[in-house]
Amino acid sequence: MGVLTAVRGDITGQEVDAVVNAANSSLLGGGGVDGAIHRRGGKSIVRECRELRASAYPDGLPAGGAVATTAGLLPARWVIHTVGPVWSRTEDRSAQLASCYRESLAVARELGARTVAFPAVSTGAYGWPLDDGARIAVAAVQEAVGKEDFDEVRFVLFDDRSYESFARRIG
Ligand code: AR6
């Protein structure tokens, strides 16, 4: 098994060191992955997010950035919150989307996380076309991952279409 894997499933059930949240700049919760993580992880996550807003990120976390909290009741040690770009027809925001994956892995590395689970950032409420989102995600992770740093970087996809799109690229 290579360091990159793809599974069909729910990000909140992953037994990994760090799960990545597809958050928004406020860091204070939302729908989709973000809603599921806060629901299942409990109140301690949003408490830590509020502290981050009060200290390091008074204006919120910009798109492409990543920051960690503990994982509350989730079967993981940390949640790494990243903010994907909203898809735009007129502006190429691919660099921001690639940055989400790169920055999340940089945070994971600092934490000492060896297994990391990612959702398909930006491909839900933020409207990024799935195949393009998968292409950017896999390329960014492949580039960032040194095999000595991570045991597994797992993409967790909610439906068959997303799973196929990621699995095809990982090979
Ligand atoms: N586990 C794995 N994947 C999931 C789950 C889950 N529990 N739930 C949804 N997905 P989205 P975004 C898939 O909308 O596009 C929130 O309101 C989903 O099918 O969660 O980055 C935030 O607060 C899709 O393929 O994230 C932001 O405001 C992918 O995960 C905004 O949505 C991402 O969908 C972020 O939008």
PDB file of C-alpha atoms and ligand atoms in Angstrom:
ATOM      1  CA  MET A   1       0.000   0.000   0.000  1.00  0.00           C
ATOM      2  CA  GLY A   2       1.387   3.367  -0.988  1.00  0.00           C
ATOM      3  CA  VAL A   3       1.367   6.385   1.275  1.00  0.00           C
ATOM      4  CA  LEU A   4      -1.641   7.808  -0.598  1.00  0.00           C
ATOM      5  CA  THR A   5      -4.922   5.938  -0.248  1.00  0.00           C
ATOM      6  CA  ALA A   6      -8.589   6.599  -1.079  1.00  0.00           C
ATOM      7  CA  VAL A   7     -11.577   5.166   0.772  1.00  0.00           C
ATOM      8  CA  ARG A   8     -15.302   5.706   0.586  1.00  0.00           C
ATOM      9  CA  GLY A   9     -16.581   6.865   3.948  1.00  0.00           C
ATOM     10  CA  ASP A  10     -17.220   9.523   6.537  1.00  0.00           C
ATOM     11  CA  ILE A  11     -14.306  11.698   7.595  1.00  0.00           C
ATOM     12  CA  THR A  12     -15.549  11.799  11.200  1.00  0.00           C
ATOM     13  CA  GLY A  13     -15.087   8.041  11.640  1.00  0.00           C
ATOM     14  CA  GLN A  14     -11.445   7.868  10.599  1.00  0.00           C
ATOM     15  CA  GLU A  15      -8.991   6.466  13.132  1.00  0.00           C
ATOM     16  CA  VAL A  16      -6.004   8.563  12.162  1.00  0.00           C
ATOM     17  CA  ASP A  17      -3.701  11.014  13.899  1.00  0.00           C
ATOM     18  CA  ALA A  18      -5.218  14.028  12.152  1.00  0.00           C
ATOM     19  CA  VAL A  19      -8.402  14.630  10.171  1.00  0.00           C
ATOM     20  CA  VAL A  20      -8.639  17.675   7.939  1.00  0.00           C
ATOM     21  CA  ASN A  21     -11.743  19.852   8.098  1.00  0.00           C
ATOM     22  CA  ALA A  22     -13.099  21.667   5.032  1.00  0.00           C
ATOM     23  CA  ALA A  23     -13.791  24.782   7.081  1.00  0.00           C
ATOM     24  CA  ASN A  24     -14.578  28.384   6.251  1.00  0.00           C
ATOM     25  CA  SER A  25     -12.633  31.501   7.219  1.00  0.00           C
ATOM     26  CA  SER A  26     -14.664  32.049  10.390  1.00  0.00           C
ATOM     27  CA  LEU A  27     -13.479  28.694  11.817  1.00  0.00           C
ATOM     28  CA  LEU A  28     -16.747  28.643  13.728  1.00  0.00           C
ATOM     29  CA  GLY A  29     -18.547  25.846  11.902  1.00  0.00           C
ATOM     30  CA  GLY A  30     -20.873  25.315   8.964  1.00  0.00           C
ATOM     31  CA  GLY A  31     -22.405  22.466   6.960  1.00  0.00           C
ATOM     32  CA  GLY A  32     -20.932  19.460   5.117  1.00  0.00           C
ATOM     33  CA  VAL A  33     -17.668  18.124   6.525  1.00  0.00           C
ATOM     34  CA  ASP A  34     -17.400  21.087   8.891  1.00  0.00           C
ATOM     35  CA  GLY A  35     -20.848  20.492  10.391  1.00  0.00           C
ATOM     36  CA  ALA A  36     -20.200  16.764  10.761  1.00  0.00           C
ATOM     37  CA  ILE A  37     -16.832  17.278  12.493  1.00  0.00           C
ATOM     38  CA  HIS A  38     -18.210  19.777  15.005  1.00  0.00           C
ATOM     39  CA  ARG A  39     -21.318  17.658  15.647  1.00  0.00           C
ATOM     40  CA  ARG A  40     -19.466  14.442  16.300  1.00  0.00           C
ATOM     41  CA  GLY A  41     -16.345  16.015  17.829  1.00  0.00           C
ATOM     42  CA  GLY A  42     -18.220  18.002  20.470  1.00  0.00           C
ATOM     43  CA  LYS A  43     -17.939  21.531  21.797  1.00  0.00           C
ATOM     44  CA  SER A  44     -14.249  21.542  22.653  1.00  0.00           C
ATOM     45  CA  ILE A  45     -13.326  22.009  18.974  1.00  0.00           C
ATOM     46  CA  VAL A  46     -15.318  25.204  18.508  1.00  0.00           C
ATOM     47  CA  ARG A  47     -14.008  26.471  21.844  1.00  0.00           C
ATOM     48  CA  GLU A  48     -10.446  26.105  20.583  1.00  0.00           C
ATOM     49  CA  CYS A  49     -11.432  27.683  17.279  1.00  0.00           C
ATOM     50  CA  ARG A  50     -12.838  30.701  19.132  1.00  0.00           C
ATOM     51  CA  GLU A  51      -9.533  31.029  20.976  1.00  0.00           C
ATOM     52  CA  LEU A  52      -7.670  30.956  17.673  1.00  0.00           C
ATOM     53  CA  ARG A  53      -9.946  33.723  16.376  1.00  0.00           C
ATOM     54  CA  ALA A  54      -9.291  35.775  19.499  1.00  0.00           C
ATOM     55  CA  SER A  55      -5.514  35.332  19.248  1.00  0.00           C
ATOM     56  CA  ALA A  56      -3.813  34.433  15.961  1.00  0.00           C
ATOM     57  CA  TYR A  57      -6.693  34.961  13.490  1.00  0.00           C
ATOM     58  CA  PRO A  58      -8.862  37.945  14.443  1.00  0.00           C
ATOM     59  CA  ASP A  59      -9.909  38.351  10.777  1.00  0.00           C
ATOM     60  CA  GLY A  60     -10.355  34.635  10.195  1.00  0.00           C
ATOM     61  CA  LEU A  61      -8.160  32.095   8.429  1.00  0.00           C
ATOM     62  CA  PRO A  62      -7.586  32.982   4.766  1.00  0.00           C
ATOM     63  CA  ALA A  63      -8.275  30.512   1.951  1.00  0.00           C
ATOM     64  CA  GLY A  64      -5.336  28.171   1.481  1.00  0.00           C
ATOM     65  CA  GLY A  65      -4.334  28.287   5.150  1.00  0.00           C
ATOM     66  CA  ALA A  66      -4.450  25.564   7.809  1.00  0.00           C
ATOM     67  CA  VAL A  67      -4.483  25.478  11.605  1.00  0.00           C
ATOM     68  CA  ALA A  68      -4.923  22.685  14.167  1.00  0.00           C
ATOM     69  CA  THR A  69      -7.074  22.056  17.211  1.00  0.00           C
ATOM     70  CA  THR A  70      -7.478  18.898  19.235  1.00  0.00           C
ATOM     71  CA  ALA A  71     -10.157  16.490  18.001  1.00  0.00           C
ATOM     72  CA  GLY A  72     -12.539  16.281  20.961  1.00  0.00           C
ATOM     73  CA  LEU A  73     -14.633  13.100  20.773  1.00  0.00           C
ATOM     74  CA  LEU A  74     -13.453  12.087  17.290  1.00  0.00           C
ATOM     75  CA  PRO A  75     -11.266   8.967  16.979  1.00  0.00           C
ATOM     76  CA  ALA A  76      -8.323  11.179  15.978  1.00  0.00           C
ATOM     77  CA  ARG A  77      -5.899  13.342  17.933  1.00  0.00           C
ATOM     78  CA  TRP A  78      -6.143  16.541  15.949  1.00  0.00           C
ATOM     79  CA  VAL A  79      -8.388  18.362  13.529  1.00  0.00           C
ATOM     80  CA  ILE A  80      -6.539  20.446  10.978  1.00  0.00           C
ATOM     81  CA  HIS A  81      -8.883  23.159   9.753  1.00  0.00           C
ATOM     82  CA  THR A  82      -8.236  24.357   6.232  1.00  0.00           C
ATOM     83  CA  VAL A  83     -10.200  26.868   4.173  1.00  0.00           C
ATOM     84  CA  GLY A  84     -10.732  25.961   0.549  1.00  0.00           C
ATOM     85  CA  PRO A  85     -11.310  28.601  -2.111  1.00  0.00           C
ATOM     86  CA  VAL A  86     -14.811  29.090  -3.504  1.00  0.00           C
ATOM     87  CA  TRP A  87     -14.837  27.957  -7.153  1.00  0.00           C
ATOM     88  CA  SER A  88     -14.720  30.825  -9.619  1.00  0.00           C
ATOM     89  CA  ARG A  89     -15.364  30.721 -13.346  1.00  0.00           C
ATOM     90  CA  THR A  90     -13.389  33.908 -13.943  1.00  0.00           C
ATOM     91  CA  GLU A  91     -10.413  33.536 -11.606  1.00  0.00           C
ATOM     92  CA  ASP A  92      -7.995  30.619 -11.310  1.00  0.00           C
ATOM     93  CA  ARG A  93      -7.828  29.760  -7.601  1.00  0.00           C
ATOM     94  CA  SER A  94      -6.068  26.402  -8.035  1.00  0.00           C
ATOM     95  CA  ALA A  95      -3.004  27.624  -6.160  1.00  0.00           C
ATOM     96  CA  GLN A  96      -5.154  28.251  -3.089  1.00  0.00           C
ATOM     97  CA  LEU A  97      -6.663  24.787  -3.302  1.00  0.00           C
ATOM     98  CA  ALA A  98      -3.227  23.157  -3.640  1.00  0.00           C
ATOM     99  CA  SER A  99      -2.087  25.275  -0.691  1.00  0.00           C
ATOM    100  CA  CYS A 100      -4.839  23.761   1.516  1.00  0.00           C
ATOM    101  CA  TYR A 101      -3.286  20.314   1.084  1.00  0.00           C
ATOM    102  CA  ARG A 102       0.305  21.502   1.361  1.00  0.00           C
ATOM    103  CA  GLU A 103      -0.301  23.673   4.441  1.00  0.00           C
ATOM    104  CA  SER A 104      -2.380  20.985   6.153  1.00  0.00           C
ATOM    105  CA  LEU A 105       0.465  18.512   5.701  1.00  0.00           C
ATOM    106  CA  ALA A 106       2.959  21.075   7.013  1.00  0.00           C
ATOM    107  CA  VAL A 107       0.813  21.462  10.150  1.00  0.00           C
ATOM    108  CA  ALA A 108       0.514  17.665  10.434  1.00  0.00           C
ATOM    109  CA  ARG A 109       4.250  17.292  10.203  1.00  0.00           C
ATOM    110  CA  GLU A 110       4.768  19.871  12.977  1.00  0.00           C
ATOM    111  CA  LEU A 111       2.307  17.988  15.181  1.00  0.00           C
ATOM    112  CA  GLY A 112       4.058  14.689  14.522  1.00  0.00           C
ATOM    113  CA  ALA A 113       0.950  13.217  12.881  1.00  0.00           C
ATOM    114  CA  ARG A 114       1.862  10.170  10.779  1.00  0.00           C
ATOM    115  CA  THR A 115      -1.595   9.342   9.426  1.00  0.00           C
ATOM    116  CA  VAL A 116      -3.745  12.099   7.961  1.00  0.00           C
ATOM    117  CA  ALA A 117      -7.255  11.953   6.427  1.00  0.00           C
ATOM    118  CA  PHE A 118      -8.463  14.566   3.920  1.00  0.00           C
ATOM    119  CA  PRO A 119     -11.920  15.229   2.512  1.00  0.00           C
ATOM    120  CA  ALA A 120     -12.301  16.557  -1.049  1.00  0.00           C
ATOM    121  CA  VAL A 121     -11.823  20.201  -0.058  1.00  0.00           C
ATOM    122  CA  SER A 122     -13.950  22.790  -1.930  1.00  0.00           C
ATOM    123  CA  THR A 123     -15.883  20.191  -3.974  1.00  0.00           C
ATOM    124  CA  GLY A 124     -19.133  20.529  -1.981  1.00  0.00           C
ATOM    125  CA  ALA A 125     -20.660  23.849  -0.923  1.00  0.00           C
ATOM    126  CA  TYR A 126     -17.742  25.719  -2.511  1.00  0.00           C
ATOM    127  CA  GLY A 127     -18.602  24.314  -5.938  1.00  0.00           C
ATOM    128  CA  TRP A 128     -15.207  23.152  -7.245  1.00  0.00           C
ATOM    129  CA  PRO A 129     -15.648  20.681 -10.145  1.00  0.00           C
ATOM    130  CA  LEU A 130     -14.934  17.275  -8.683  1.00  0.00           C
ATOM    131  CA  ASP A 131     -12.438  15.909 -11.215  1.00  0.00           C
ATOM    132  CA  ASP A 132     -10.396  19.076 -11.150  1.00  0.00           C
ATOM    133  CA  GLY A 133     -10.495  19.151  -7.343  1.00  0.00           C
ATOM    134  CA  ALA A 134      -9.253  15.557  -7.264  1.00  0.00           C
ATOM    135  CA  ARG A 135      -6.472  16.299  -9.753  1.00  0.00           C
ATOM    136  CA  ILE A 136      -5.223  19.250  -7.709  1.00  0.00           C
ATOM    137  CA  ALA A 137      -5.521  17.350  -4.414  1.00  0.00           C
ATOM    138  CA  VAL A 138      -3.593  14.278  -5.540  1.00  0.00           C
ATOM    139  CA  ALA A 139      -0.865  16.319  -7.252  1.00  0.00           C
ATOM    140  CA  ALA A 140      -0.403  18.572  -4.217  1.00  0.00           C
ATOM    141  CA  VAL A 141      -0.230  15.672  -1.761  1.00  0.00           C
ATOM    142  CA  GLN A 142       2.087  13.622  -3.963  1.00  0.00           C
ATOM    143  CA  GLU A 143       4.421  16.575  -4.192  1.00  0.00           C
ATOM    144  CA  ALA A 144       4.344  17.377  -0.467  1.00  0.00           C
ATOM    145  CA  VAL A 145       4.631  13.900   0.959  1.00  0.00           C
ATOM    146  CA  GLY A 146       8.018  12.518   1.852  1.00  0.00           C
ATOM    147  CA  LYS A 147       7.569   8.828   2.539  1.00  0.00           C
ATOM    148  CA  GLU A 148       9.554   9.074   5.752  1.00  0.00           C
ATOM    149  CA  ASP A 149       7.226  11.708   7.183  1.00  0.00           C
ATOM    150  CA  PHE A 150       3.830  10.036   6.819  1.00  0.00           C
ATOM    151  CA  ASP A 151       2.638   6.460   7.087  1.00  0.00           C
ATOM    152  CA  GLU A 152      -0.573   7.225   5.211  1.00  0.00           C
ATOM    153  CA  VAL A 153      -2.363  10.179   3.662  1.00  0.00           C
ATOM    154  CA  ARG A 154      -5.939   9.022   3.124  1.00  0.00           C
ATOM    155  CA  PHE A 155      -8.560  10.701   0.985  1.00  0.00           C
ATOM    156  CA  VAL A 156     -12.008  10.033   2.426  1.00  0.00           C
ATOM    157  CA  LEU A 157     -14.766  10.392  -0.148  1.00  0.00           C
ATOM    158  CA  PHE A 158     -18.418  10.552   0.654  1.00  0.00           C
ATOM    159  CA  ASP A 159     -19.872   9.106  -2.554  1.00  0.00           C
ATOM    160  CA  ASP A 160     -18.947   6.725  -5.379  1.00  0.00           C
ATOM    161  CA  ARG A 161     -18.288   9.433  -7.930  1.00  0.00           C
ATOM    162  CA  SER A 162     -15.795  11.223  -5.702  1.00  0.00           C
ATOM    163  CA  TYR A 163     -14.185   7.950  -4.719  1.00  0.00           C
ATOM    164  CA  GLU A 164     -13.720   6.884  -8.351  1.00  0.00           C
ATOM    165  CA  SER A 165     -12.248  10.232  -9.267  1.00  0.00           C
ATOM    166  CA  PHE A 166      -9.618  10.086  -6.528  1.00  0.00           C
ATOM    167  CA  ALA A 167      -8.915   6.352  -6.757  1.00  0.00           C
ATOM    168  CA  ARG A 168      -8.233   6.597 -10.499  1.00  0.00           C
ATOM    169  CA  ARG A 169      -5.574   9.233  -9.918  1.00  0.00           C
ATOM    170  CA  ILE A 170      -3.857   7.423  -7.086  1.00  0.00           C
ATOM    171  CA  GLY A 171      -3.643   4.230  -9.140  1.00  0.00           C
TER     172      GLY A 171
HETATM  173  N1  AR6 B   1     -17.126  12.886   5.259  1.00  0.00           N
HETATM  174  C1  AR6 B   1     -16.445  12.953   4.082  1.00  0.00           C
HETATM  175  N2  AR6 B   1     -16.810  13.754   3.069  1.00  0.00           N
HETATM  176  C2  AR6 B   1     -17.913  14.513   3.247  1.00  0.00           C
HETATM  177  C3  AR6 B   1     -18.661  14.516   4.443  1.00  0.00           C
HETATM  178  C4  AR6 B   1     -18.234  13.631   5.477  1.00  0.00           C
HETATM  179  N3  AR6 B   1     -18.876  13.555   6.657  1.00  0.00           N
HETATM  180  N4  AR6 B   1     -19.696  15.398   4.303  1.00  0.00           N
HETATM  181  C5  AR6 B   1     -19.578  15.936   3.068  1.00  0.00           C
HETATM  182  N5  AR6 B   1     -18.513  15.404   2.427  1.00  0.00           N
HETATM  183  P1  AR6 B   1     -18.088  20.534   1.896  1.00  0.00           P
HETATM  184  P2  AR6 B   1     -16.403  22.711   0.842  1.00  0.00           P
HETATM  185  C6  AR6 B   1     -17.979  15.718   1.077  1.00  0.00           C
HETATM  186  O1  AR6 B   1     -19.316  21.249   1.468  1.00  0.00           O
HETATM  187  O2  AR6 B   1     -16.895  22.493  -0.538  1.00  0.00           O
HETATM  188  C7  AR6 B   1     -19.181  24.233   5.014  1.00  0.00           C
HETATM  189  O3  AR6 B   1     -20.398  24.848   5.310  1.00  0.00           O
HETATM  190  C8  AR6 B   1     -18.869  16.483   0.139  1.00  0.00           C
HETATM  191  O4  AR6 B   1     -19.710  15.574  -0.563  1.00  0.00           O
HETATM  192  O5  AR6 B   1     -18.060  19.914   3.249  1.00  0.00           O
HETATM  193  O6  AR6 B   1     -14.938  22.916   1.076  1.00  0.00           O
HETATM  194  C9  AR6 B   1     -17.996  25.024   5.561  1.00  0.00           C
HETATM  195  O7  AR6 B   1     -18.294  25.640   6.785  1.00  0.00           O
HETATM  196  C10 AR6 B   1     -17.866  17.149  -0.777  1.00  0.00           C
HETATM  197  O8  AR6 B   1     -17.426  16.246  -1.795  1.00  0.00           O
HETATM  198  O9  AR6 B   1     -16.795  21.516   1.860  1.00  0.00           O
HETATM  199  C11 AR6 B   1     -17.721  26.014   4.469  1.00  0.00           C
HETATM  200  O10 AR6 B   1     -18.551  27.144   4.583  1.00  0.00           O
HETATM  201  C12 AR6 B   1     -16.668  17.413   0.123  1.00  0.00           C
HETATM  202  O11 AR6 B   1     -16.866  16.573   1.266  1.00  0.00           O
HETATM  203  C13 AR6 B   1     -18.063  25.251   3.202  1.00  0.00           C
HETATM  204  O12 AR6 B   1     -19.007  24.255   3.599  1.00  0.00           O
HETATM  205  C14 AR6 B   1     -16.521  18.850   0.583  1.00  0.00           C
HETATM  206  O13 AR6 B   1     -17.797  19.413   0.809  1.00  0.00           O
HETATM  207  C15 AR6 B   1     -16.858  24.549   2.632  1.00  0.00           C
HETATM  208  O14 AR6 B   1     -17.204  23.967   1.408  1.00  0.00           O
END
